[in-house]
PDB file of C-alpha atoms in Angstrom:
ATOM      1  CA  MET A   1      19.985 -85.715  18.131  1.00  0.00           C
ATOM      2  CA  ASP A   2      22.836 -83.852  16.631  1.00  0.00           C
ATOM      3  CA  ASP A   3      20.992 -83.502  13.311  1.00  0.00           C
ATOM      4  CA  SER A   4      17.912 -82.480  14.602  1.00  0.00           C
ATOM      5  CA  SER A   5      19.856 -79.910  16.692  1.00  0.00           C
ATOM      6  CA  ALA A   6      21.372 -78.733  13.888  1.00  0.00           C
ATOM      7  CA  LEU A   7      18.402 -78.841  12.185  1.00  0.00           C
ATOM      8  CA  VAL A   8      16.876 -76.737  15.403  1.00  0.00           C
ATOM      9  CA  VAL A   9      20.262 -74.179  15.096  1.00  0.00           C
ATOM     10  CA  SER A  10      19.384 -73.115  11.142  1.00  0.00           C
ATOM     11  CA  SER A  11      15.596 -72.384  11.223  1.00  0.00           C
ATOM     12  CA  ALA A  12      16.866 -70.375  13.778  1.00  0.00           C
ATOM     13  CA  GLY A  13      19.418 -68.737  12.155  1.00  0.00           C
ATOM     14  CA  ASP A  14      16.698 -68.183   9.437  1.00  0.00           C
ATOM     15  CA  ALA A  15      14.346 -66.837  11.100  1.00  0.00           C
ATOM     16  CA  ARG A  16      13.937 -62.937  10.153  1.00  0.00           C
ATOM     17  CA  PRO A  17      12.156 -60.562  11.695  1.00  0.00           C
ATOM     18  CA  PRO A  18       9.928 -59.140   8.983  1.00  0.00           C
ATOM     19  CA  GLN A  19      10.601 -55.881   7.136  1.00  0.00           C
ATOM     20  CA  PRO A  20       8.573 -53.049   7.817  1.00  0.00           C
ATOM     21  CA  GLN A  21       5.900 -51.528   5.302  1.00  0.00           C
ATOM     22  CA  HIS A  22       6.739 -49.169   2.833  1.00  0.00           C
ATOM     23  CA  PRO A  23       4.973 -46.293   3.666  1.00  0.00           C
ATOM     24  CA  LEU A  24       2.784 -46.268   0.205  1.00  0.00           C
ATOM     25  CA  SER A  25       1.951 -49.538   0.519  1.00  0.00           C
ATOM     26  CA  GLN A  26       1.107 -48.830   4.309  1.00  0.00           C
ATOM     27  CA  ILE A  27      -1.114 -46.056   2.616  1.00  0.00           C
ATOM     28  CA  ALA A  28      -2.312 -48.351  -0.367  1.00  0.00           C
ATOM     29  CA  ALA A  29      -3.662 -50.741   2.938  1.00  0.00           C
ATOM     30  CA  SER A  30      -5.325 -47.995   4.951  1.00  0.00           C
ATOM     31  CA  ALA A  31      -8.888 -46.905   2.987  1.00  0.00           C
ATOM     32  CA  THR A  32      -8.589 -43.477   5.260  1.00  0.00           C
ATOM     33  CA  HIS A  33      -5.145 -42.705   4.440  1.00  0.00           C
ATOM     34  CA  ARG A  34      -6.023 -43.408   0.647  1.00  0.00           C
ATOM     35  CA  LEU A  35      -8.617 -41.303   0.490  1.00  0.00           C
ATOM     36  CA  LEU A  36      -6.819 -38.484   2.356  1.00  0.00           C
ATOM     37  CA  LEU A  37      -3.861 -38.559   0.040  1.00  0.00           C
ATOM     38  CA  LYS A  38      -6.286 -39.247  -3.157  1.00  0.00           C
ATOM     39  CA  GLN A  39      -8.361 -35.750  -1.864  1.00  0.00           C
ATOM     40  CA  TRP A  40      -4.915 -33.827  -1.312  1.00  0.00           C
ATOM     41  CA  VAL A  41      -3.725 -34.777  -4.517  1.00  0.00           C
ATOM     42  CA  LYS A  42      -7.224 -33.666  -6.458  1.00  0.00           C
ATOM     43  CA  GLU A  43      -6.425 -30.567  -4.095  1.00  0.00           C
ATOM     44  CA  GLU A  44      -3.585 -29.911  -5.469  1.00  0.00           C
ATOM     45  CA  ASP A  45      -3.831 -29.822  -8.843  1.00  0.00           C
ATOM     46  CA  LEU A  46      -7.236 -27.883  -8.522  1.00  0.00           C
ATOM     47  CA  LEU A  47      -4.864 -24.945  -6.332  1.00  0.00           C
ATOM     48  CA  ALA A  48      -2.245 -25.423  -9.514  1.00  0.00           C
ATOM     49  CA  ARG A  49      -4.789 -24.303 -12.196  1.00  0.00           C
ATOM     50  CA  ARG A  50      -6.218 -20.959  -9.346  1.00  0.00           C
ATOM     51  CA  VAL A  51      -2.387 -20.474  -9.121  1.00  0.00           C
ATOM     52  CA  ALA A  52      -1.453 -20.263 -13.449  1.00  0.00           C
ATOM     53  CA  LEU A  53      -5.448 -18.378 -13.959  1.00  0.00           C
ATOM     54  CA  ARG A  54      -4.068 -15.947 -11.065  1.00  0.00           C
ATOM     55  CA  GLU A  55      -0.699 -15.272 -12.509  1.00  0.00           C
ATOM     56  CA  ALA A  56      -1.889 -14.531 -15.902  1.00  0.00           C
ATOM     57  CA  ARG A  57      -4.940 -12.872 -14.523  1.00  0.00           C
ATOM     58  CA  LEU A  58      -2.197 -10.846 -12.602  1.00  0.00           C
ATOM     59  CA  ASP A  59      -0.439 -10.270 -15.855  1.00  0.00           C
ATOM     60  CA  GLY A  60      -3.131  -8.573 -17.587  1.00  0.00           C
ATOM     61  CA  ALA A  61      -3.562  -6.315 -14.980  1.00  0.00           C
ATOM     62  CA  ARG A  62      -0.095  -5.578 -15.372  1.00  0.00           C
ATOM     63  CA  LYS A  63      -0.348  -5.206 -19.308  1.00  0.00           C
ATOM     64  CA  GLU A  64      -3.144  -2.690 -18.428  1.00  0.00           C
ATOM     65  CA  ILE A  65      -1.397  -0.673 -16.323  1.00  0.00           C
ATOM     66  CA  ALA A  66       1.286   0.377 -18.566  1.00  0.00           C
ATOM     67  CA  PHE A  67      -0.826   0.553 -21.727  1.00  0.00           C
ATOM     68  CA  LEU A  68      -2.467   3.691 -19.664  1.00  0.00           C
ATOM     69  CA  TYR A  69       1.144   4.628 -18.671  1.00  0.00           C
ATOM     70  CA  CYS A  70       1.678   5.250 -22.422  1.00  0.00           C
ATOM     71  CA  ALA A  71      -1.436   7.042 -23.503  1.00  0.00           C
ATOM     72  CA  PHE A  72      -1.470   9.072 -20.377  1.00  0.00           C
ATOM     73  CA  PHE A  73       2.299  10.267 -21.954  1.00  0.00           C
ATOM     74  CA  ALA A  74       0.857  10.069 -25.390  1.00  0.00           C
ATOM     75  CA  PHE A  75      -2.313  12.182 -24.989  1.00  0.00           C
ATOM     76  CA  HIS A  76      -0.759  15.088 -23.441  1.00  0.00           C
ATOM     77  CA  ALA A  77       2.127  14.555 -25.548  1.00  0.00           C
ATOM     78  CA  ALA A  78       0.463  14.882 -28.771  1.00  0.00           C
ATOM     79  CA  SER A  79      -1.801  17.259 -27.047  1.00  0.00           C
ATOM     80  CA  ILE A  80       1.142  20.152 -26.888  1.00  0.00           C
ATOM     81  CA  LEU A  81       2.612  19.413 -29.759  1.00  0.00           C
ATOM     82  CA  LEU A  82      -0.058  20.385 -31.441  1.00  0.00           C
ATOM     83  CA  LEU A  83      -0.593  23.532 -29.723  1.00  0.00           C
ATOM     84  CA  PHE A  84       2.754  24.506 -30.514  1.00  0.00           C
ATOM     85  CA  LEU A  85       2.147  23.608 -33.883  1.00  0.00           C
ATOM     86  CA  SER A  86      -0.836  26.216 -33.550  1.00  0.00           C
ATOM     87  CA  SER A  87       0.404  29.103 -31.669  1.00  0.00           C
ATOM     88  CA  SER A  88       3.824  28.614 -33.757  1.00  0.00           C
ATOM     89  CA  ALA A  89       1.847  29.119 -36.687  1.00  0.00           C
ATOM     90  CA  THR A  90      -0.882  31.893 -35.721  1.00  0.00           C
ATOM     91  CA  ALA A  91       1.874  35.169 -36.178  1.00  0.00           C
ATOM     92  CA  THR A  92      -0.185  37.177 -33.064  1.00  0.00           C
ATOM     93  CA  ILE A  93      -2.521  35.196 -30.099  1.00  0.00           C
ATOM     94  CA  THR A  94      -5.729  36.938 -30.304  1.00  0.00           C
ATOM     95  CA  ALA A  95      -7.252  37.478 -27.367  1.00  0.00           C
ATOM     96  CA  ALA A  96     -10.599  35.121 -27.832  1.00  0.00           C
ATOM     97  CA  ALA A  97      -8.054  32.841 -27.945  1.00  0.00           C
ATOM     98  CA  CYS A  98      -7.096  33.224 -24.679  1.00  0.00           C
ATOM     99  CA  ARG A  99     -10.420  33.431 -23.783  1.00  0.00           C
ATOM    100  CA  ARG A 100     -11.378  30.276 -25.311  1.00  0.00           C
ATOM    101  CA  SER A 101      -8.209  28.533 -23.752  1.00  0.00           C
ATOM    102  CA  TRP A 102     -10.116  27.087 -20.974  1.00  0.00           C
ATOM    103  CA  ILE A 103     -11.720  24.684 -23.263  1.00  0.00           C
ATOM    104  CA  PRO A 104      -8.037  22.664 -23.845  1.00  0.00           C
ATOM    105  CA  CYS A 105      -7.638  22.833 -20.616  1.00  0.00           C
ATOM    106  CA  LEU A 106     -10.725  21.053 -19.804  1.00  0.00           C
ATOM    107  CA  VAL A 107     -10.339  18.408 -22.100  1.00  0.00           C
ATOM    108  CA  SER A 108      -7.323  17.997 -20.939  1.00  0.00           C
ATOM    109  CA  LEU A 109      -7.901  17.711 -17.533  1.00  0.00           C
ATOM    110  CA  LEU A 110     -10.843  15.575 -17.583  1.00  0.00           C
ATOM    111  CA  SER A 111      -8.601  13.331 -19.702  1.00  0.00           C
ATOM    112  CA  SER A 112      -6.640  13.103 -16.548  1.00  0.00           C
ATOM    113  CA  LEU A 113      -8.541  12.359 -14.243  1.00  0.00           C
ATOM    114  CA  ALA A 114     -10.291   9.363 -16.558  1.00  0.00           C
ATOM    115  CA  MET A 115      -6.858   8.190 -17.231  1.00  0.00           C
ATOM    116  CA  LEU A 116      -5.582   8.864 -12.941  1.00  0.00           C
ATOM    117  CA  TRP A 117      -9.209   6.627 -11.902  1.00  0.00           C
ATOM    118  CA  ALA A 118      -8.683   4.090 -14.855  1.00  0.00           C
ATOM    119  CA  LEU A 119      -4.464   3.437 -13.663  1.00  0.00           C
ATOM    120  CA  ARG A 120      -6.158   3.818 -10.331  1.00  0.00           C
ATOM    121  CA  TYR A 121      -8.554   0.937  -9.872  1.00  0.00           C
ATOM    122  CA  LYS A 122      -6.291  -1.370 -11.833  1.00  0.00           C
ATOM    123  CA  SER A 123      -3.303  -0.345  -9.426  1.00  0.00           C
ATOM    124  CA  ASP A 124      -5.901  -1.848  -6.611  1.00  0.00           C
ATOM    125  CA  THR A 125      -7.202  -4.765  -9.399  1.00  0.00           C
ATOM    126  CA  GLU A 126      -3.252  -5.857  -8.973  1.00  0.00           C
ATOM    127  CA  ALA A 127      -2.567  -5.397  -5.728  1.00  0.00           C
ATOM    128  CA  VAL A 128      -6.003  -7.956  -4.751  1.00  0.00           C
ATOM    129  CA  LEU A 129      -4.725  -9.837  -7.453  1.00  0.00           C
ATOM    130  CA  GLU A 130      -0.865 -10.172  -5.902  1.00  0.00           C
ATOM    131  CA  ARG A 131      -2.372 -10.572  -2.312  1.00  0.00           C
ATOM    132  CA  LEU A 132      -4.546 -14.068  -3.920  1.00  0.00           C
ATOM    133  CA  LEU A 133      -1.698 -15.042  -5.899  1.00  0.00           C
ATOM    134  CA  ALA A 134       0.738 -15.264  -2.624  1.00  0.00           C
ATOM    135  CA  ARG A 135      -2.324 -16.348  -0.711  1.00  0.00           C
ATOM    136  CA  GLU A 136      -2.819 -19.522  -2.860  1.00  0.00           C
ATOM    137  CA  ARG A 137       0.874 -19.690  -2.998  1.00  0.00           C
ATOM    138  CA  GLU A 138       0.790 -19.972   0.882  1.00  0.00           C
ATOM    139  CA  ASP A 139      -1.617 -22.877   0.446  1.00  0.00           C
ATOM    140  CA  ALA A 140      -0.557 -25.217  -2.351  1.00  0.00           C
ATOM    141  CA  LEU A 141       3.227 -25.139  -0.583  1.00  0.00           C
ATOM    142  CA  LEU A 142       1.127 -25.813   2.262  1.00  0.00           C
ATOM    143  CA  LEU A 143       0.143 -28.410   0.827  1.00  0.00           C
ATOM    144  CA  GLY A 144       2.029 -29.925  -1.354  1.00  0.00           C
ATOM    145  CA  ARG A 145       4.285 -30.418   2.528  1.00  0.00           C
ATOM    146  CA  CYS A 146       1.735 -32.173   3.532  1.00  0.00           C
ATOM    147  CA  VAL A 147       1.361 -34.910   0.872  1.00  0.00           C
ATOM    148  CA  SER A 148       5.068 -35.131   0.665  1.00  0.00           C
ATOM    149  CA  GLU A 149       5.120 -35.656   4.502  1.00  0.00           C
ATOM    150  CA  LEU A 150       2.104 -38.330   4.179  1.00  0.00           C
ATOM    151  CA  LYS A 151       4.223 -40.326   1.666  1.00  0.00           C
ATOM    152  CA  ARG A 152       7.138 -40.264   3.653  1.00  0.00           C
ATOM    153  CA  LYS A 153       5.649 -41.657   6.898  1.00  0.00           C
ATOM    154  CA  GLY A 154       2.989 -43.612   5.799  1.00  0.00           C
ATOM    155  CA  LEU A 155       0.545 -44.387   9.379  1.00  0.00           C
ATOM    156  CA  GLU A 156       2.517 -42.690  11.015  1.00  0.00           C
ATOM    157  CA  PHE A 157       1.443 -39.343   9.837  1.00  0.00           C
ATOM    158  CA  ASP A 158      -0.783 -37.826  12.711  1.00  0.00           C
ATOM    159  CA  LEU A 159      -2.815 -35.627  10.514  1.00  0.00           C
ATOM    160  CA  LEU A 160      -3.525 -32.808  12.774  1.00  0.00           C
ATOM    161  CA  LYS A 161      -0.554 -32.657  14.339  1.00  0.00           C
ATOM    162  CA  GLU A 162       1.222 -32.439  11.193  1.00  0.00           C
ATOM    163  CA  VAL A 163      -0.751 -30.044  10.067  1.00  0.00           C
ATOM    164  CA  ASP A 164      -2.008 -27.519  12.795  1.00  0.00           C
ATOM    165  CA  ALA A 165       2.638 -27.270  12.382  1.00  0.00           C
ATOM    166  CA  LEU A 166       2.242 -26.151   9.186  1.00  0.00           C
ATOM    167  CA  ARG A 167      -0.129 -23.753   9.432  1.00  0.00           C
ATOM    168  CA  ARG A 168       1.092 -22.416  12.469  1.00  0.00           C
ATOM    169  CA  ALA A 169       4.261 -21.723  10.655  1.00  0.00           C
ATOM    170  CA  LYS A 170       2.289 -20.205   7.520  1.00  0.00           C
ATOM    171  CA  SER A 171       0.793 -17.701   9.694  1.00  0.00           C
ATOM    172  CA  LEU A 172       4.732 -17.158  11.353  1.00  0.00           C
ATOM    173  CA  ARG A 173       5.855 -16.113   7.806  1.00  0.00           C
ATOM    174  CA  VAL A 174       2.765 -14.142   7.007  1.00  0.00           C
ATOM    175  CA  GLU A 175       2.952 -11.724   9.992  1.00  0.00           C
ATOM    176  CA  ALA A 176       6.512 -11.286   9.452  1.00  0.00           C
ATOM    177  CA  LYS A 177       6.441 -10.252   6.392  1.00  0.00           C
ATOM    178  CA  GLY A 178       2.421  -8.261   5.919  1.00  0.00           C
ATOM    179  CA  GLY A 179       2.799  -5.273   7.232  1.00  0.00           C
ATOM    180  CA  ALA A 180       6.116  -3.781   5.717  1.00  0.00           C
ATOM    181  CA  ASP A 181       5.132  -4.982   2.144  1.00  0.00           C
ATOM    182  CA  LYS A 182       1.535  -3.027   2.396  1.00  0.00           C
ATOM    183  CA  ALA A 183       2.846  -0.447   3.649  1.00  0.00           C
ATOM    184  CA  ARG A 184       5.755  -0.203   0.717  1.00  0.00           C
ATOM    185  CA  ARG A 185       3.732  -1.343  -2.008  1.00  0.00           C
ATOM    186  CA  TRP A 186       1.097   1.357  -1.034  1.00  0.00           C
ATOM    187  CA  GLN A 187       3.034   4.506  -1.065  1.00  0.00           C
ATOM    188  CA  ALA A 188       5.332   3.138  -4.688  1.00  0.00           C
ATOM    189  CA  ARG A 189       1.173   3.308  -6.466  1.00  0.00           C
ATOM    190  CA  ASP A 190       0.005   6.692  -4.236  1.00  0.00           C
ATOM    191  CA  LEU A 191       3.496   7.925  -5.717  1.00  0.00           C
ATOM    192  CA  ALA A 192       2.813   7.602  -9.424  1.00  0.00           C
ATOM    193  CA  VAL A 193      -0.578   8.450  -9.338  1.00  0.00           C
ATOM    194  CA  PHE A 194       1.026  11.490  -7.464  1.00  0.00           C
ATOM    195  CA  ALA A 195       3.164  12.130 -10.200  1.00  0.00           C
ATOM    196  CA  LEU A 196       1.014  12.012 -12.712  1.00  0.00           C
ATOM    197  CA  PHE A 197      -1.636  14.532 -11.646  1.00  0.00           C
ATOM    198  CA  ALA A 198       1.127  16.573 -10.906  1.00  0.00           C
ATOM    199  CA  ALA A 199       2.834  16.337 -14.722  1.00  0.00           C
ATOM    200  CA  ALA A 200      -1.325  16.818 -15.847  1.00  0.00           C
ATOM    201  CA  CYS A 201      -1.260  20.277 -13.505  1.00  0.00           C
ATOM    202  CA  GLY A 202       1.434  21.108 -15.470  1.00  0.00           C
ATOM    203  CA  VAL A 203       0.115  19.997 -18.855  1.00  0.00           C
ATOM    204  CA  LEU A 204      -2.151  22.975 -17.667  1.00  0.00           C
ATOM    205  CA  VAL A 205       0.001  25.355 -16.759  1.00  0.00           C
ATOM    206  CA  LEU A 206       1.632  25.135 -20.692  1.00  0.00           C
ATOM    207  CA  THR A 207      -1.656  24.743 -22.091  1.00  0.00           C
ATOM    208  CA  ARG A 208      -1.967  28.111 -20.728  1.00  0.00           C
ATOM    209  CA  PHE A 209       0.640  29.965 -21.986  1.00  0.00           C
ATOM    210  CA  LEU A 210       1.138  28.430 -25.084  1.00  0.00           C
ATOM    211  CA  LEU A 211      -2.851  29.540 -25.833  1.00  0.00           C
ATOM    212  CA  CYS A 212      -2.475  33.551 -24.238  1.00  0.00           C
ATOM    213  CA  ASN A 213       1.700  34.464 -24.904  1.00  0.00           C
TER     214      ASN A 213
END
């Protein structure tokens, strides 16, 4: 009798509550969650590639903008230098040369307007690429947080609740930083174009001065 009682007590003591499964094991056991995780991982990889492509295109646009700045200043510096050397080599300035001064002025003006248009176009392209890149980075961050939450919670992951909460957080971040950034970028781009246009007008005045004085 004592032996049987001891055996019952020993069996009761050895009985332990079942340990909860690891979240990844829960996901592996659930076809819905497993398919969802696989789909999100694929989308995360796709977003990473798109972000890398956007960054490469943005770098290319910035290099083209830098090239246009250099071309603008190099063109006007070379034209002013040539006009200065030609006026220095000529002892007297004829009236015919002064009357024909509209030709280099027109060439300079058209060249300046063409480069300014190209610069403005590339600046707009840069702004669009920056917005797209920021949006895709936000999407990648949102998706990465969803994947990490799904891996951490397993079957306890509430799809609608978690995704809606993350989307609301994303919307609040975008609204908080949207207006001021757009105004600042718009002013910076236009200020550069206006400064270059003023420089082009100054080159026209200097060209007229070199040819007629």
